[in-house]
Short mmCIF file of C-alpha atoms in Angstrom, two decimals:
data_model
loop_
_atom_site.label_atom_id
_atom_site.label_comp_id
_atom_site.label_asym_id
_atom_site.label_seq_id
_atom_site.Cartn_x
_atom_site.Cartn_y
_atom_site.Cartn_z
CA MET A 1 14.28 -17.17 -29.40
CA ILE A 2 15.76 -13.79 -28.60
CA ARG A 3 14.88 -10.42 -30.13
CA LEU A 4 17.82 -8.01 -30.53
CA ARG A 5 17.92 -4.33 -31.46
CA ARG A 6 20.62 -1.65 -31.53
CA ALA A 7 20.17 1.58 -29.61
CA THR A 8 21.94 4.72 -28.44
CA VAL A 9 22.04 5.71 -24.77
CA ILE A 10 20.38 9.11 -24.30
CA GLU A 11 20.73 9.55 -20.55
CA VAL A 12 21.35 7.72 -17.30
CA VAL A 13 18.17 7.88 -15.25
CA GLY A 14 19.13 5.82 -12.23
CA GLU A 15 22.01 3.96 -10.62
CA ARG A 16 22.34 1.52 -7.77
CA PRO A 17 25.08 -0.95 -6.87
CA GLY A 18 25.47 -3.33 -9.79
CA ALA A 19 22.88 -1.77 -12.12
CA VAL A 20 22.42 1.31 -14.30
CA GLU A 21 19.07 2.33 -15.77
CA VAL A 22 19.14 4.36 -18.97
CA THR A 23 16.89 5.89 -21.59
CA VAL A 24 17.78 4.65 -25.06
CA GLU A 25 16.84 5.60 -28.60
CA VAL A 26 16.12 2.35 -30.38
CA GLU A 27 16.94 1.87 -34.03
CA GLY A 28 14.19 0.65 -36.30
CA ASP A 29 10.69 -0.29 -35.22
CA VAL A 30 10.75 -1.96 -31.80
CA ALA A 31 6.98 -1.97 -31.54
CA GLY A 32 5.38 -5.39 -31.57
CA GLY A 33 1.78 -4.31 -31.92
CA GLU A 34 0.48 -3.96 -28.38
CA GLY A 35 3.41 -5.92 -27.06
CA ASP A 36 5.86 -3.07 -26.67
CA VAL A 37 4.01 -1.23 -23.90
CA ALA A 38 6.37 -2.39 -21.14
CA GLY A 39 9.54 -1.12 -22.81
CA ARG A 40 8.45 2.01 -24.65
CA GLU A 41 8.60 5.50 -23.20
CA GLY A 42 7.66 7.43 -26.34
CA ARG A 43 9.18 8.95 -29.45
CA SER A 44 12.08 11.32 -29.90
CA GLU A 45 11.74 14.50 -31.96
CA ALA A 46 13.16 12.55 -34.89
CA GLY A 47 10.48 9.89 -34.46
CA ALA A 48 12.75 7.17 -33.06
CA THR A 49 11.51 4.91 -30.30
CA LEU A 50 12.59 5.91 -26.78
CA ALA A 51 12.65 3.18 -24.15
CA ARG A 52 13.99 2.34 -20.71
CA ALA A 53 16.78 -0.21 -20.45
CA ILE A 54 18.95 -1.64 -17.71
CA ALA A 55 22.64 -2.57 -17.83
CA TYR A 56 24.71 -4.60 -15.41
CA PRO A 57 28.25 -3.18 -15.62
CA SER A 58 29.76 -6.42 -14.35
CA LEU A 59 28.47 -8.01 -17.57
CA THR A 60 28.66 -5.13 -20.04
CA GLY A 61 31.33 -2.80 -18.73
CA PRO A 62 30.66 0.89 -18.04
CA ILE A 63 27.76 2.56 -19.85
CA ARG A 64 27.44 6.29 -20.63
CA PRO A 65 25.27 8.66 -22.65
CA GLY A 66 26.19 8.41 -26.32
CA ASP A 67 27.18 4.75 -26.13
CA ARG A 68 25.85 2.42 -28.80
CA VAL A 69 24.39 -0.73 -27.27
CA VAL A 70 22.81 -4.03 -28.22
CA LEU A 71 19.48 -4.69 -26.48
CA ASN A 72 17.43 -7.75 -25.67
CA THR A 73 13.90 -6.44 -26.35
CA THR A 74 12.07 -9.79 -26.26
CA ALA A 75 9.95 -9.46 -23.11
CA ALA A 76 8.80 -5.91 -23.84
CA TRP A 77 7.94 -6.88 -27.41
CA LEU A 78 5.79 -9.74 -26.09
CA GLY A 79 4.06 -7.41 -23.65
CA LEU A 80 5.32 -9.33 -20.62
CA GLY A 81 5.98 -7.75 -17.26
CA THR A 82 9.42 -9.33 -17.06
CA GLY A 83 11.45 -6.36 -15.96
CA GLY A 84 9.27 -3.82 -17.72
CA MET A 85 12.27 -2.67 -19.76
CA HIS A 86 14.90 -3.76 -22.25
CA PHE A 87 18.23 -5.30 -21.24
CA VAL A 88 21.66 -4.24 -22.44
CA ILE A 89 23.61 -7.20 -23.78
CA ALA A 90 26.73 -5.31 -24.84
CA VAL A 91 28.19 -1.84 -25.23
CA GLU A 92 29.57 -1.57 -28.73
CA GLY A 93 33.27 -0.88 -28.73
CA THR A 94 33.81 -2.65 -25.41
CA THR A 95 35.90 -5.53 -26.66
CA ARG A 96 37.81 -6.31 -23.50
CA LEU A 97 36.72 -6.74 -19.88
CA ASP A 98 38.98 -8.39 -17.34
CA ALA A 99 37.55 -10.61 -14.62
CA GLU A 100 38.70 -9.31 -11.27
CA GLY A 101 39.01 -10.83 -7.85
CA ALA A 102 39.23 -14.36 -6.56
CA GLY A 103 36.83 -17.19 -7.21
CA ARG A 104 36.54 -20.06 -9.66
CA THR A 105 32.78 -20.60 -9.58
CA MET A 106 30.79 -19.59 -12.64
CA LYS A 107 27.19 -18.40 -12.54
CA LEU A 108 24.92 -18.00 -15.55
CA ARG A 109 26.87 -21.09 -16.56
CA TYR A 110 27.21 -21.97 -20.24
CA THR A 111 25.69 -18.71 -21.40
CA PRO A 112 27.63 -15.90 -23.15
CA HIS A 113 27.39 -13.91 -19.92
CA GLN A 114 28.68 -16.56 -17.55
CA VAL A 115 30.28 -14.66 -14.70
CA GLN A 116 33.04 -15.47 -12.23
CA VAL A 117 32.19 -15.28 -8.52
CA LEU A 118 33.79 -16.28 -5.25
CA THR A 119 31.32 -18.50 -3.44
CA ALA A 120 31.42 -18.76 0.32
CA GLU A 121 32.06 -22.49 0.11
CA GLU A 122 35.10 -22.57 -2.15
CA GLU A 123 38.80 -22.44 -1.36
CA GLY A 124 39.99 -18.90 -0.89
CA SER A 125 36.77 -17.78 0.75
CA PRO A 126 37.09 -16.43 4.30
CA HIS A 127 33.92 -18.37 5.14
CA ARG A 128 35.02 -21.76 3.84
CA ALA A 129 36.34 -23.08 7.17
CA ALA A 130 33.12 -22.22 9.02
CA LEU A 131 30.97 -23.76 6.28
CA GLU A 132 33.07 -26.92 6.20
CA GLN A 133 32.23 -27.46 9.86
CA ALA A 134 28.65 -26.24 9.69
CA SER A 135 25.75 -28.62 10.02
CA SER A 136 23.04 -26.48 11.60
CA LEU A 137 21.46 -23.04 11.64
CA GLY A 138 21.14 -23.39 15.40
CA GLY A 139 17.48 -22.42 15.50
CA THR A 140 17.84 -19.23 13.43
CA PRO A 141 14.40 -18.13 12.18
CA VAL A 142 14.05 -18.41 8.40
CA VAL A 143 11.15 -16.63 6.68
CA TRP A 144 10.09 -17.83 3.23
CA VAL A 145 8.29 -15.30 1.05
CA PRO A 146 6.46 -16.47 -2.09
CA LEU A 147 6.86 -13.13 -3.92
CA HIS A 148 9.81 -10.75 -4.00
CA SER A 149 7.56 -7.80 -3.14
CA MET A 150 7.07 -9.41 0.28
CA VAL A 151 10.77 -9.16 1.16
CA GLY A 152 10.44 -5.54 2.35
CA PRO A 153 7.68 -6.08 4.92
CA ALA A 154 9.29 -9.33 6.10
CA VAL A 155 12.67 -7.66 6.65
CA ALA A 156 11.08 -4.63 8.32
CA GLY A 157 8.95 -6.83 10.56
CA ALA A 158 12.02 -8.68 11.79
CA LYS A 159 13.85 -5.41 12.47
CA ALA A 160 10.84 -3.87 14.20
CA SER A 161 10.65 -6.87 16.52
CA GLY A 162 14.22 -6.77 17.74
CA ALA A 163 16.42 -8.57 15.21
CA SER A 164 19.67 -6.63 14.91
CA ARG A 165 20.88 -8.25 11.66
CA VAL A 166 18.68 -9.51 8.84
CA ALA A 167 19.90 -11.16 5.64
CA TYR A 168 18.06 -11.97 2.44
CA VAL A 169 18.91 -15.19 0.58
CA MET A 170 17.92 -14.72 -3.05
CA THR A 171 17.09 -17.98 -4.80
CA ASP A 172 17.28 -18.44 -8.55
CA GLY A 173 13.70 -19.06 -9.69
CA ALA A 174 13.14 -15.55 -11.07
CA ALA A 175 15.52 -12.62 -11.71
CA LEU A 176 19.12 -13.78 -11.48
CA PRO A 177 21.04 -10.49 -11.04
CA SER A 178 20.47 -9.32 -7.48
CA ALA A 179 21.12 -5.77 -8.70
CA PHE A 180 17.84 -5.83 -10.62
CA SER A 181 15.90 -5.43 -7.37
CA ARG A 182 15.21 -1.79 -6.56
CA LEU A 183 13.57 -3.03 -3.36
CA THR A 184 16.67 -4.66 -1.89
CA ALA A 185 18.73 -1.60 -2.82
CA ALA A 186 16.28 0.60 -0.94
CA LEU A 187 16.27 -1.74 2.05
CA ARG A 188 20.07 -1.71 2.15
CA SER A 189 20.33 2.08 1.89
CA SER A 190 17.74 2.51 4.66
CA GLU A 191 19.72 0.12 6.90
CA LEU A 192 16.87 -2.36 7.24
CA LEU A 193 18.61 -5.13 5.30
CA ASP A 194 22.16 -6.01 6.32
CA SER A 195 23.24 -8.47 3.66
CA VAL A 196 22.16 -10.22 0.46
CA VAL A 197 23.28 -13.76 -0.33
CA SER A 198 22.70 -14.81 -3.94
CA CYS A 199 22.53 -18.57 -4.35
CA GLY A 200 22.30 -21.05 -7.20
CA GLN A 201 22.55 -19.21 -10.52
CA ALA A 202 21.53 -15.90 -8.89
CA PHE A 203 24.52 -13.59 -8.58
CA GLY A 204 25.68 -10.19 -7.41
CA GLY A 205 24.86 -10.36 -3.70
CA ASP A 206 27.19 -9.33 -0.92
CA LEU A 207 27.96 -13.04 -0.60
CA GLU A 208 27.57 -15.88 -3.10
CA ALA A 209 26.53 -19.47 -2.46
CA VAL A 210 26.19 -22.60 -4.56
CA ASN A 211 22.71 -23.61 -3.38
CA VAL A 212 19.99 -22.72 -0.90
CA PHE A 213 21.46 -24.89 1.86
CA THR A 214 24.79 -23.13 1.85
CA GLY A 215 22.99 -19.87 1.12
CA LEU A 216 21.16 -20.14 4.44
CA LEU A 217 24.31 -21.21 6.28
CA THR A 218 26.26 -18.35 4.70
CA ALA A 219 23.59 -15.87 5.81
CA ARG A 220 23.94 -17.13 9.37
CA LEU A 221 27.69 -17.74 9.60
CA GLY A 222 29.01 -15.28 7.03
CA ALA A 223 26.57 -12.40 7.38
CA GLY A 224 25.80 -12.96 11.07
CA ALA A 225 22.04 -12.86 10.47
CA GLU A 226 19.68 -13.29 13.39
CA VAL A 227 16.76 -13.60 10.95
CA ILE A 228 16.99 -14.86 7.37
CA VAL A 229 14.45 -14.04 4.68
CA VAL A 230 14.56 -16.36 1.66
CA GLY A 231 12.79 -16.25 -1.68
CA ASP A 232 13.13 -15.56 -5.38
CA GLY A 233 14.08 -12.24 -6.90
CA PRO A 234 11.62 -10.14 -8.91
CA GLY A 235 9.69 -11.61 -11.83
CA ASN A 236 8.24 -14.95 -10.77
CA THR A 237 6.49 -17.13 -13.33
CA GLY A 238 2.91 -18.42 -13.20
CA THR A 239 0.95 -20.51 -15.69
CA ASN A 240 -2.50 -20.76 -14.08
CA THR A 241 -1.82 -24.39 -13.19
CA ILE A 242 -1.32 -26.06 -9.83
CA TRP A 243 2.37 -26.85 -10.21
CA GLY A 244 3.56 -24.44 -12.90
CA ALA A 245 4.62 -21.52 -10.71
CA SER A 246 8.07 -20.53 -9.54
CA ASP A 247 7.00 -19.95 -5.93
CA ILE A 248 5.97 -23.61 -5.67
CA GLU A 249 9.63 -24.52 -6.13
CA SER A 250 10.97 -21.74 -3.92
CA ALA A 251 8.85 -23.11 -1.06
CA MET A 252 11.39 -25.94 -0.93
CA SER A 253 13.54 -23.44 0.94
CA LEU A 254 11.41 -24.18 4.02
CA ASN A 255 12.44 -27.83 3.78
CA ALA A 256 16.07 -26.75 3.59
CA ALA A 257 15.62 -24.53 6.65
CA ALA A 258 14.07 -27.40 8.61
CA ILE A 259 16.77 -29.87 7.55
CA LEU A 260 19.42 -27.43 8.76
CA GLY A 261 17.76 -26.90 12.13
CA GLY A 262 16.34 -23.46 11.47
CA ARG A 263 12.96 -22.30 12.73
CA ALA A 264 11.02 -22.10 9.49
CA VAL A 265 8.34 -19.42 9.11
CA ALA A 266 6.05 -19.20 6.08
CA ALA A 267 4.61 -15.91 4.88
CA LEU A 268 1.19 -16.32 3.30
CA ARG A 269 0.28 -14.77 -0.02
CA ILE A 270 -3.08 -13.14 0.71
CA SER A 271 -4.94 -10.52 -1.29
CA PHE A 272 -8.47 -9.19 -1.41
CA ALA A 273 -7.57 -6.75 -4.18
CA ASP A 274 -6.35 -9.28 -6.76
CA LEU A 275 -9.13 -9.82 -9.29
CA ARG A 276 -7.94 -13.31 -10.18
CA GLU A 277 -10.04 -15.85 -8.32
CA ARG A 278 -7.11 -18.22 -7.69
CA HIS A 279 -5.28 -15.48 -5.80
CA ARG A 280 -8.18 -13.92 -3.91
CA GLY A 281 -7.96 -14.52 -0.19
CA VAL A 282 -5.21 -17.06 0.46
CA SER A 283 -3.53 -17.79 -2.88
CA HIS A 284 -3.77 -21.35 -4.12
CA HIS A 285 0.01 -21.23 -4.48
CA SER A 286 0.40 -20.83 -0.71
CA VAL A 287 -2.07 -23.62 0.01
CA THR A 288 -0.40 -25.98 -2.48
CA ALA A 289 3.11 -25.19 -1.25
CA LEU A 290 2.29 -25.63 2.43
CA SER A 291 0.06 -28.67 2.05
CA ARG A 292 2.01 -30.65 -0.56
CA VAL A 293 5.54 -29.26 -1.02
CA VAL A 294 6.70 -28.34 2.49
CA LEU A 295 7.30 -31.65 4.22
CA ALA A 296 8.35 -30.45 7.68
CA PRO A 297 6.02 -28.70 10.14
CA VAL A 298 6.63 -24.94 10.04
CA HIS A 299 5.24 -21.82 11.64
CA VAL A 300 2.70 -20.11 9.38
CA ALA A 301 2.22 -16.42 10.14
CA VAL A 302 -1.45 -15.44 9.83
CA PRO A 303 -1.93 -11.66 9.83
CA SER A 304 -4.07 -10.24 12.61
CA ILE A 305 -6.71 -8.06 10.94
CA GLN A 306 -9.83 -6.24 12.05
CA ASP A 307 -12.05 -7.16 9.09
CA GLU A 308 -13.91 -10.21 10.43
CA ARG A 309 -15.17 -11.33 7.02
CA ALA A 310 -11.66 -11.30 5.60
CA ARG A 311 -10.32 -13.01 8.72
CA GLU A 312 -12.93 -15.73 8.45
CA ALA A 313 -12.12 -16.27 4.77
CA ILE A 314 -8.42 -16.63 5.58
CA TRP A 315 -8.89 -19.12 8.40
CA SER A 316 -11.44 -21.12 6.39
CA ALA A 317 -9.00 -21.44 3.49
CA LEU A 318 -6.23 -22.58 5.81
CA ARG A 319 -8.45 -25.20 7.46
CA GLU A 320 -9.81 -26.44 4.15
CA GLY A 321 -6.27 -26.80 2.85
CA GLY A 322 -5.34 -28.98 5.82
CA LEU A 323 -2.75 -26.52 7.08
CA GLN A 324 -4.13 -26.36 10.61
CA GLU A 325 -3.29 -30.02 11.17
CA LYS A 326 0.10 -29.97 9.46
CA HIS A 327 1.65 -26.70 10.66
CA GLN A 328 1.57 -24.31 13.59
CA LEU A 329 -0.62 -21.38 12.58
CA VAL A 330 0.27 -18.25 14.51
CA GLU A 331 -1.87 -15.12 14.36
CA VAL A 332 0.37 -12.07 14.64
CA THR A 333 0.24 -8.41 13.70
CA GLY A 334 2.15 -7.16 10.69
CA GLN A 335 1.55 -3.48 11.38
CA PRO A 336 4.98 -2.78 12.96
CA ALA A 337 6.57 -3.75 9.65
CA LEU A 338 4.49 -1.31 7.63
CA ASP A 339 5.05 1.44 10.19
CA LEU A 340 8.82 0.98 9.98
CA LEU A 341 8.82 0.95 6.17
CA ALA A 342 6.82 4.17 6.14
CA HIS A 343 9.20 5.73 8.66
CA ARG A 344 12.16 4.88 6.42
CA GLY A 345 10.40 6.24 3.33
CA ILE A 346 9.93 2.89 1.59
CA GLN A 347 6.61 2.33 -0.19
CA PRO A 348 6.22 -1.37 -0.96
CA GLU A 349 4.40 -2.30 -4.14
CA SER A 350 3.21 -5.53 -5.73
CA MET A 351 1.67 -5.74 -9.19
CA GLY A 352 1.01 -2.03 -9.20
CA ARG A 353 -0.71 -2.03 -5.81
CA GLY A 354 0.62 -0.43 -2.65
CA VAL A 355 -0.41 -0.67 0.98
CA PRO A 356 -3.55 1.51 0.57
CA GLU A 357 -4.87 -0.71 -2.25
CA ASP A 358 -3.94 -4.12 -0.81
CA PRO A 359 -3.12 -3.77 2.91
CA ILE A 360 -3.62 -7.41 3.89
CA PHE A 361 -1.07 -8.57 1.30
CA PHE A 362 1.65 -6.50 2.95
CA LEU A 363 0.43 -7.18 6.49
CA ALA A 364 0.79 -10.91 5.82
CA ALA A 365 4.43 -10.50 4.82
CA GLY A 366 5.07 -8.19 7.75
CA ALA A 367 3.49 -10.66 10.17
CA ALA A 368 6.00 -13.34 9.16
CA GLY A 369 8.87 -10.95 9.78
CA VAL A 370 7.46 -9.84 13.13
CA LEU A 371 7.07 -13.46 14.20
CA ALA A 372 10.63 -14.32 13.19
CA GLY A 373 12.01 -11.20 14.86
CA ARG A 374 10.30 -12.07 18.14
CA MET A 375 11.70 -15.58 17.93
CA ALA A 376 15.19 -14.23 17.39
CA ALA A 377 14.87 -11.72 20.20
CA GLY A 378 13.81 -14.42 22.64
CA ASP A 379 10.37 -12.88 23.07
CA ARG A 380 8.07 -15.73 24.06
CA SER A 381 4.92 -13.65 23.68
CA TRP A 382 4.50 -14.82 20.10
CA ARG A 383 3.47 -18.21 21.42
CA GLY A 384 0.38 -16.64 22.91
CA GLU A 385 -0.62 -15.13 19.59
CA ARG A 386 -1.57 -18.44 18.13
CA ALA A 387 -5.30 -18.01 17.59
CA PRO A 388 -7.19 -20.06 20.20
CA GLU A 389 -9.93 -22.37 19.01
CA GLU A 390 -12.73 -20.20 20.34
CA ARG A 391 -11.51 -17.26 18.23
CA ARG A 392 -11.27 -19.22 15.01
CA PRO A 393 -14.34 -18.79 12.85
CA GLU A 394 -16.41 -21.88 12.36
CA ALA A 395 -16.66 -23.35 8.87
#
């Protein structure tokens, strides 16, 4: 079911390509007990509920202070973290929007907001001829990240290690509008990320693709990427079960990369700040994905860290999960990625934690980017960073 409310736009509080964030005054009582925390900002002088909302002008048309809007308030009412705000469905009075540009592919198909895009594969695309002939990524490194918050360190790691062009392929297991991501907007404006390819039902990237296979090929042939980072947008789903998590499915991107002749690199989800047992150390999602979902051997970037107890816990989890026998585990530093992000003024965050609170989480993502960047740059030194047996802690 969907929960709708009317509201009035009070002010525009932020804009980025494809998205506008606004403060709205919501009619009636939006509060759902404790469930409205994510969307509520407070009360106006008249006692009305003030909340943050986001609009996608390609779906709603322009939005301005004073506009009356219809909101989807469902996630905030339920107290979910999905977006942390309300979503503008329509601007009242906007009765006509004209689809512009070429393209006959629809995304968000069979919903009221289905949107026209020009995919790289279809007739009329300048990339169609190259994709018709394409059968391989030609060894391009492809980094899979299990969480969207890992995209920043992965991209920065690749750049710090010599990759001149890095593209992000956004899969469709979480947020579908690419414009929702503040992170990718920041990476683009800081010139760390060169292109976004939205694939499947995800939309709004610099380039569009029908699926992850052509998404990867489009990143290489259309965006000229030397390193490709692939993964879902913000807002993944977990159910506290082995298979019921969106990153389990997105790990299939590593199979696609291997099938297409890319050099697949997996970023590990590691945290020693997460209080949930299943995600402490190496997340069970990473172990499940790499032991049971990813069928081809891939490079697994293991962050080089000074804390020996944490390092031992990481390597023990990887061995116990059978990853040492199935994949090539490469120990590599992720620090250059975090240094570059800091230099560009980007502060990565995941679940309310930044680098000071959860450094190993971000180092793990950065390590995968550094590894891929060195591969792309032809630097063979990464081969020597595979942890030798005598350095691996004994079980």
